[in-house]
mmCIF file of C-alpha atoms in Angstrom:
data_model
loop_
_atom_site.group_PDB
_atom_site.id
_atom_site.type_symbol
_atom_site.label_atom_id
_atom_site.label_comp_id
_atom_site.label_asym_id
_atom_site.label_seq_id
_atom_site.Cartn_x
_atom_site.Cartn_y
_atom_site.Cartn_z
ATOM 1 C CA MET T 1 -6.911 2.852 6.058
ATOM 2 C CA THR T 2 -7.900 0.530 8.912
ATOM 3 C CA SER T 3 -7.043 1.616 12.458
ATOM 4 C CA PRO T 4 -4.530 -0.670 14.255
ATOM 5 C CA THR T 5 -7.124 -1.991 16.712
ATOM 6 C CA ASP T 6 -9.460 -3.053 13.882
ATOM 7 C CA ALA T 7 -6.779 -4.808 11.802
ATOM 8 C CA LEU T 8 -5.486 -8.363 11.741
ATOM 9 C CA PRO T 9 -1.902 -8.678 12.984
ATOM 10 C CA ILE T 10 0.148 -9.894 9.998
ATOM 11 C CA THR T 11 -1.428 -8.284 6.935
ATOM 12 C CA ARG T 12 -3.261 -5.427 8.710
ATOM 13 C CA VAL T 13 -6.425 -6.112 6.725
ATOM 14 C CA PRO T 14 -9.699 -5.224 8.461
ATOM 15 C CA ARG T 15 -10.833 -7.892 10.910
ATOM 16 C CA THR T 16 -14.293 -8.110 9.353
ATOM 17 C CA GLY T 17 -16.304 -6.910 6.418
ATOM 18 C CA LEU T 18 -14.213 -7.743 3.350
ATOM 19 C CA PRO T 19 -16.043 -8.855 0.179
ATOM 20 C CA ALA T 20 -16.309 -12.606 -0.282
ATOM 21 C CA GLN T 21 -14.405 -12.708 -3.598
ATOM 22 C CA ALA T 22 -10.661 -12.047 -3.903
ATOM 23 C CA VAL T 23 -7.864 -12.017 -6.447
ATOM 24 C CA VAL T 24 -4.501 -12.643 -4.780
ATOM 25 C CA VAL T 25 -1.196 -11.760 -6.442
ATOM 26 C CA GLY T 26 2.440 -11.804 -5.433
ATOM 27 C CA ASP T 27 3.583 -8.249 -6.151
ATOM 28 C CA PRO T 28 2.121 -5.244 -4.254
ATOM 29 C CA GLY T 29 2.549 -3.253 -7.454
ATOM 30 C CA ARG T 30 0.503 -5.812 -9.341
ATOM 31 C CA ALA T 31 -2.217 -5.541 -6.703
ATOM 32 C CA ALA T 32 -2.372 -1.803 -7.382
ATOM 33 C CA ALA T 33 -2.486 -2.395 -11.140
ATOM 34 C CA VAL T 34 -5.370 -4.864 -10.828
ATOM 35 C CA ALA T 35 -7.178 -2.472 -8.479
ATOM 36 C CA GLU T 36 -7.013 0.199 -11.192
ATOM 37 C CA LEU T 37 -9.363 -1.984 -13.243
ATOM 38 C CA LEU T 38 -12.031 -1.754 -10.531
ATOM 39 C CA SER T 39 -14.742 0.806 -9.902
ATOM 40 C CA ASP T 40 -14.576 2.619 -6.553
ATOM 41 C CA ALA T 41 -11.198 1.080 -5.729
ATOM 42 C CA LYS T 42 -9.878 1.831 -2.248
ATOM 43 C CA GLU T 43 -6.655 0.784 -0.564
ATOM 44 C CA VAL T 44 -7.569 -0.649 2.843
ATOM 45 C CA SER T 45 -4.166 -1.800 4.097
ATOM 46 C CA TYR T 46 -0.477 -1.964 3.210
ATOM 47 C CA HIS T 47 1.912 -3.722 5.571
ATOM 48 C CA ARG T 48 5.116 -5.511 4.570
ATOM 49 C CA GLU T 49 4.403 -7.329 1.297
ATOM 50 C CA TYR T 50 0.671 -7.380 1.995
ATOM 51 C CA ARG T 51 -1.215 -4.673 0.082
ATOM 52 C CA THR T 52 -5.000 -4.878 -0.094
ATOM 53 C CA PHE T 53 -7.666 -3.036 -2.067
ATOM 54 C CA THR T 54 -11.433 -3.328 -2.350
ATOM 55 C CA GLY T 55 -13.597 -2.297 -5.271
ATOM 56 C CA THR T 56 -16.204 -3.448 -7.760
ATOM 57 C CA TRP T 57 -15.828 -5.392 -10.999
ATOM 58 C CA GLN T 58 -18.939 -5.312 -13.199
ATOM 59 C CA GLY T 59 -21.230 -5.243 -10.191
ATOM 60 C CA THR T 60 -19.310 -7.742 -8.050
ATOM 61 C CA GLU T 61 -17.521 -6.509 -4.938
ATOM 62 C CA VAL T 62 -13.986 -7.895 -4.795
ATOM 63 C CA VAL T 63 -10.746 -7.795 -2.849
ATOM 64 C CA VAL T 64 -7.339 -7.550 -4.520
ATOM 65 C CA SER T 65 -4.441 -8.410 -2.251
ATOM 66 C CA SER T 66 -0.721 -9.215 -2.519
ATOM 67 C CA HIS T 67 1.055 -12.005 -0.674
ATOM 68 C CA GLY T 68 4.711 -11.587 -1.626
ATOM 69 C CA VAL T 69 7.092 -14.297 -2.805
ATOM 70 C CA GLY T 70 6.870 -17.819 -1.373
ATOM 71 C CA ALA T 71 4.212 -19.997 0.201
ATOM 72 C CA PRO T 72 5.084 -19.574 3.926
ATOM 73 C CA GLY T 73 4.315 -15.853 3.770
ATOM 74 C CA ALA T 74 1.470 -16.230 1.301
ATOM 75 C CA ILE T 75 -0.497 -18.593 3.494
ATOM 76 C CA LEU T 76 -0.581 -15.927 6.202
ATOM 77 C CA LEU T 77 -2.494 -13.690 3.809
ATOM 78 C CA PHE T 78 -4.885 -16.494 2.884
ATOM 79 C CA GLN T 79 -5.585 -17.150 6.559
ATOM 80 C CA GLU T 80 -6.282 -13.519 7.416
ATOM 81 C CA LEU T 81 -8.384 -12.872 4.318
ATOM 82 C CA ALA T 82 -10.538 -15.840 5.279
ATOM 83 C CA GLU T 83 -10.843 -14.555 8.831
ATOM 84 C CA ALA T 84 -11.966 -11.182 7.437
ATOM 85 C CA GLY T 85 -14.756 -12.706 5.333
ATOM 86 C CA VAL T 86 -13.236 -13.836 2.014
ATOM 87 C CA ARG T 87 -14.662 -17.155 0.796
ATOM 88 C CA THR T 88 -13.253 -17.404 -2.748
ATOM 89 C CA MET T 89 -9.628 -16.734 -3.734
ATOM 90 C CA LEU T 90 -8.182 -16.876 -7.223
ATOM 91 C CA ARG T 91 -4.430 -16.548 -7.513
ATOM 92 C CA LEU T 92 -3.183 -14.527 -10.478
ATOM 93 C CA GLY T 93 0.539 -15.151 -10.764
ATOM 94 C CA THR T 94 3.393 -15.853 -13.121
ATOM 95 C CA ALA T 95 5.027 -19.191 -13.812
ATOM 96 C CA GLY T 96 7.710 -20.891 -15.837
ATOM 97 C CA ALA T 97 6.489 -23.188 -18.589
ATOM 98 C CA ILE T 98 7.460 -26.868 -18.484
ATOM 99 C CA ARG T 99 5.073 -28.549 -20.902
ATOM 100 C CA PRO T 100 5.912 -28.133 -24.612
ATOM 101 C CA GLY T 101 3.712 -25.740 -26.542
ATOM 102 C CA ILE T 102 3.076 -23.276 -23.709
ATOM 103 C CA ARG T 103 4.312 -19.835 -24.749
ATOM 104 C CA ASP T 104 5.275 -16.609 -23.034
ATOM 105 C CA GLY T 105 2.137 -14.679 -22.099
ATOM 106 C CA ASP T 106 -0.107 -17.768 -22.199
ATOM 107 C CA LEU T 107 -2.353 -18.520 -19.234
ATOM 108 C CA VAL T 108 -2.110 -21.781 -17.296
ATOM 109 C CA ILE T 109 -5.249 -22.702 -15.362
ATOM 110 C CA ALA T 110 -4.149 -25.040 -12.591
ATOM 111 C CA ASP T 111 -6.275 -28.102 -11.834
ATOM 112 C CA ALA T 112 -3.922 -29.085 -9.007
ATOM 113 C CA ALA T 113 -0.421 -28.457 -7.683
ATOM 114 C CA VAL T 114 2.557 -30.494 -6.555
ATOM 115 C CA ARG T 115 3.111 -29.724 -2.865
ATOM 116 C CA ASP T 116 6.780 -28.761 -2.838
ATOM 117 C CA ASP T 117 5.942 -25.416 -1.235
ATOM 118 C CA GLY T 118 7.938 -25.553 2.007
ATOM 119 C CA VAL T 119 5.009 -24.948 4.370
ATOM 120 C CA THR T 120 2.043 -27.284 3.889
ATOM 121 C CA GLN T 121 4.219 -30.282 4.772
ATOM 122 C CA GLN T 122 4.246 -28.845 8.303
ATOM 123 C CA LEU T 123 0.456 -28.502 8.393
ATOM 124 C CA ILE T 124 -0.985 -31.718 6.968
ATOM 125 C CA PRO T 125 0.410 -35.100 5.827
ATOM 126 C CA ALA T 126 2.160 -35.141 2.463
ATOM 127 C CA GLU T 127 -0.432 -37.517 1.008
ATOM 128 C CA TYR T 128 -3.132 -34.821 1.186
ATOM 129 C CA PRO T 129 -3.677 -33.379 -2.331
ATOM 130 C CA ALA T 130 -3.539 -29.749 -3.403
ATOM 131 C CA PHE T 131 -6.439 -29.251 -5.793
ATOM 132 C CA SER T 132 -8.482 -26.417 -7.263
ATOM 133 C CA ALA T 133 -12.198 -26.184 -6.708
ATOM 134 C CA PRO T 134 -13.722 -27.579 -9.934
ATOM 135 C CA GLU T 135 -16.053 -24.606 -10.246
ATOM 136 C CA ALA T 136 -13.054 -22.250 -10.149
ATOM 137 C CA VAL T 137 -11.365 -24.111 -13.007
ATOM 138 C CA ILE T 138 -14.568 -23.981 -15.034
ATOM 139 C CA ALA T 139 -15.070 -20.259 -14.362
ATOM 140 C CA LEU T 140 -11.474 -19.410 -15.274
ATOM 141 C CA GLU T 141 -11.640 -21.473 -18.447
ATOM 142 C CA ARG T 142 -14.960 -19.904 -19.420
ATOM 143 C CA ALA T 143 -13.561 -16.398 -18.834
ATOM 144 C CA ALA T 144 -10.396 -17.201 -20.806
ATOM 145 C CA ARG T 145 -12.411 -18.495 -23.765
ATOM 146 C CA ALA T 146 -14.623 -15.401 -23.700
ATOM 147 C CA ALA T 147 -11.505 -13.217 -23.781
ATOM 148 C CA GLY T 148 -9.997 -15.193 -26.652
ATOM 149 C CA ALA T 149 -6.899 -15.754 -24.515
ATOM 150 C CA PRO T 150 -4.389 -18.536 -25.207
ATOM 151 C CA HIS T 151 -4.721 -20.838 -22.211
ATOM 152 C CA HIS T 152 -3.894 -24.332 -21.001
ATOM 153 C CA ARG T 153 -5.033 -26.563 -18.160
ATOM 154 C CA GLY T 154 -2.916 -28.867 -16.080
ATOM 155 C CA VAL T 155 -1.059 -29.634 -12.887
ATOM 156 C CA VAL T 156 1.581 -27.134 -11.772
ATOM 157 C CA TRP T 157 4.636 -27.588 -9.564
ATOM 158 C CA THR T 158 4.747 -25.302 -6.529
ATOM 159 C CA ARG T 159 8.336 -25.161 -5.300
ATOM 160 C CA ALA T 160 9.752 -23.174 -2.384
ATOM 161 C CA ALA T 161 13.158 -22.416 -3.935
ATOM 162 C CA PHE T 162 13.334 -20.179 -6.976
ATOM 163 C CA GLN T 163 17.019 -20.615 -7.766
ATOM 164 C CA PRO T 164 18.462 -24.104 -8.433
ATOM 165 C CA GLY T 165 20.860 -25.337 -5.757
ATOM 166 C CA PHE T 166 23.101 -28.340 -5.185
ATOM 167 C CA LEU T 167 20.471 -31.045 -4.707
ATOM 168 C CA PRO T 168 19.034 -33.078 -7.591
ATOM 169 C CA LEU T 169 15.454 -32.182 -8.475
ATOM 170 C CA PRO T 170 12.660 -34.253 -10.052
ATOM 171 C CA GLY T 171 12.336 -31.867 -12.977
ATOM 172 C CA GLU T 172 12.780 -34.436 -15.711
ATOM 173 C CA ALA T 173 10.222 -36.739 -14.111
ATOM 174 C CA TYR T 174 7.706 -33.920 -13.730
ATOM 175 C CA ALA T 175 8.258 -32.852 -17.326
ATOM 176 C CA ALA T 176 7.720 -36.431 -18.499
ATOM 177 C CA ALA T 177 4.540 -36.570 -16.407
ATOM 178 C CA GLY T 178 3.146 -33.550 -18.231
ATOM 179 C CA ILE T 179 3.409 -30.925 -15.484
ATOM 180 C CA ALA T 180 2.418 -27.651 -17.117
ATOM 181 C CA ALA T 181 4.411 -25.017 -15.222
ATOM 182 C CA ILE T 182 6.331 -24.152 -12.069
ATOM 183 C CA GLU T 183 5.522 -21.426 -9.526
ATOM 184 C CA MET T 184 5.886 -20.772 -5.787
ATOM 185 C CA GLU T 185 2.591 -20.331 -3.882
ATOM 186 C CA LEU T 186 -0.420 -22.081 -5.372
ATOM 187 C CA SER T 187 -0.334 -25.412 -3.536
ATOM 188 C CA ALA T 188 -0.459 -23.547 -0.220
ATOM 189 C CA LEU T 189 -3.613 -21.752 -1.352
ATOM 190 C CA TYR T 190 -5.204 -24.994 -2.508
ATOM 191 C CA VAL T 191 -4.452 -26.868 0.705
ATOM 192 C CA PHE T 192 -5.590 -23.996 2.901
ATOM 193 C CA ALA T 193 -8.792 -23.483 0.936
ATOM 194 C CA SER T 194 -9.835 -27.118 0.750
ATOM 195 C CA THR T 195 -9.195 -27.682 4.455
ATOM 196 C CA HIS T 196 -11.217 -24.596 5.414
ATOM 197 C CA GLY T 197 -14.233 -24.980 3.154
ATOM 198 C CA LEU T 198 -13.191 -22.212 0.766
ATOM 199 C CA THR T 199 -13.164 -21.987 -3.034
ATOM 200 C CA ALA T 200 -9.774 -21.513 -4.706
ATOM 201 C CA GLY T 201 -8.324 -21.484 -8.191
ATOM 202 C CA GLY T 202 -5.203 -20.382 -9.985
ATOM 203 C CA ALA T 203 -4.428 -18.614 -13.266
ATOM 204 C CA LEU T 204 -0.722 -18.261 -14.053
ATOM 205 C CA VAL T 205 0.817 -16.157 -16.815
ATOM 206 C CA VAL T 206 3.898 -17.729 -18.353
ATOM 207 C CA ASP T 207 6.971 -15.502 -18.156
ATOM 208 C CA GLY T 208 9.592 -17.941 -19.480
ATOM 209 C CA ALA T 209 10.956 -21.438 -19.028
ATOM 210 C CA ASN T 210 11.560 -22.407 -15.421
ATOM 211 C CA ALA T 211 14.595 -21.765 -13.260
ATOM 212 C CA ASP T 212 16.068 -25.281 -13.526
ATOM 213 C CA GLU T 213 16.633 -25.107 -17.280
ATOM 214 C CA LEU T 214 13.873 -27.567 -18.097
ATOM 215 C CA VAL T 215 13.132 -27.137 -21.764
ATOM 216 C CA ALA T 216 9.824 -27.143 -23.586
ATOM 217 C CA GLU T 217 10.024 -26.210 -27.282
ATOM 218 C CA GLU T 218 11.975 -23.023 -26.625
ATOM 219 C CA ALA T 219 15.688 -22.548 -25.988
ATOM 220 C CA PRO T 220 17.127 -23.499 -22.573
ATOM 221 C CA PHE T 221 16.514 -21.045 -19.754
ATOM 222 C CA SER T 222 19.082 -19.701 -17.304
ATOM 223 C CA THR T 223 18.362 -17.543 -14.266
ATOM 224 C CA SER T 224 20.912 -14.979 -15.428
ATOM 225 C CA GLY T 225 18.820 -14.395 -18.545
ATOM 226 C CA TYR T 226 15.445 -14.498 -16.804
ATOM 227 C CA ASP T 227 13.440 -11.410 -17.752
ATOM 228 C CA PRO T 228 9.802 -11.270 -16.650
ATOM 229 C CA HIS T 229 9.552 -7.579 -17.540
ATOM 230 C CA ARG T 230 8.816 -7.991 -21.255
ATOM 231 C CA ASP T 231 5.806 -6.642 -23.111
ATOM 232 C CA VAL T 232 4.465 -10.105 -23.890
ATOM 233 C CA VAL T 233 4.365 -10.895 -20.173
ATOM 234 C CA ALA T 234 2.853 -7.529 -19.214
ATOM 235 C CA GLN T 235 0.137 -8.005 -21.806
ATOM 236 C CA GLY T 236 -0.523 -11.513 -20.523
ATOM 237 C CA VAL T 237 -0.780 -10.288 -16.923
ATOM 238 C CA ASP T 238 -3.238 -7.544 -17.870
ATOM 239 C CA ARG T 239 -5.313 -10.064 -19.809
ATOM 240 C CA GLY T 240 -5.057 -12.545 -16.945
ATOM 241 C CA ALA T 241 -6.227 -9.951 -14.411
ATOM 242 C CA ARG T 242 -9.398 -9.326 -16.379
ATOM 243 C CA ILE T 243 -9.950 -13.062 -16.754
ATOM 244 C CA ALA T 244 -9.527 -13.647 -13.002
ATOM 245 C CA LEU T 245 -11.944 -10.823 -12.205
ATOM 246 C CA ASP T 246 -14.463 -12.171 -14.719
ATOM 247 C CA ALA T 247 -14.134 -15.628 -13.161
ATOM 248 C CA LEU T 248 -14.873 -14.136 -9.728
ATOM 249 C CA ARG T 249 -17.973 -12.503 -11.177
ATOM 250 C CA LEU T 250 -19.117 -15.840 -12.621
ATOM 251 C CA LEU T 251 -18.493 -17.616 -9.319
ATOM 252 C CA ALA T 252 -20.349 -14.955 -7.365
ATOM 253 C CA ALA T 253 -23.306 -15.146 -9.758
ATOM 254 C CA ALA T 254 -23.446 -18.930 -9.391
ATOM 255 C CA GLU T 255 -23.843 -18.564 -5.636
ATOM 256 C CA HIS T 256 -27.078 -16.597 -5.993
#
């Protein structure tokens, strides 16, 4: 583990020397599970929701790190990873499907994200877009095809609140516009990366319909019945982790 004087203040990751390629996830437990896929995996920090490992995936040195739930905390990880040397970040997360035909366990590769994240509005004008690096989309799609994984591309909705509240939401409009899925952190990654010269992408495993009872082809969803801990989701996350790591390998190879 890194000594306190050599660590960054929020996440406690080392101040320098991290590999340039990273997979970022929400759950510290998921970070550990992804790290188990690596050769020579080593935990380098664990503070609050931020748990970070380094290791090697098929010859490519990578970071795996968790950012917790919600964009305001997640962007702190993105900032400190970048300060420590990370140049490419792919988010592996879960999401609720909105577009018809997207099933539990499927992968959504996000071209862009709606900026309803609760933090980037305080950093840059609302008109600034949240978009993936094109090469990240291509690498993720190539890795998904090679894995034979069911996958979809599209725009996702990053929203700060998980539970529905008392205010009307633009869910019907977003569904009509073809938004693929809803999640909580990706637009913050995209805005941070594009404004700091970094490469970012997102691969989201569908774990149900979203929390506002928007309906695709499946039955209506309610938060009381939300269960992301099913085998179909676990299998999708494991498959998605390997796809994200393969995409990092492809991106690293393209840089040389």
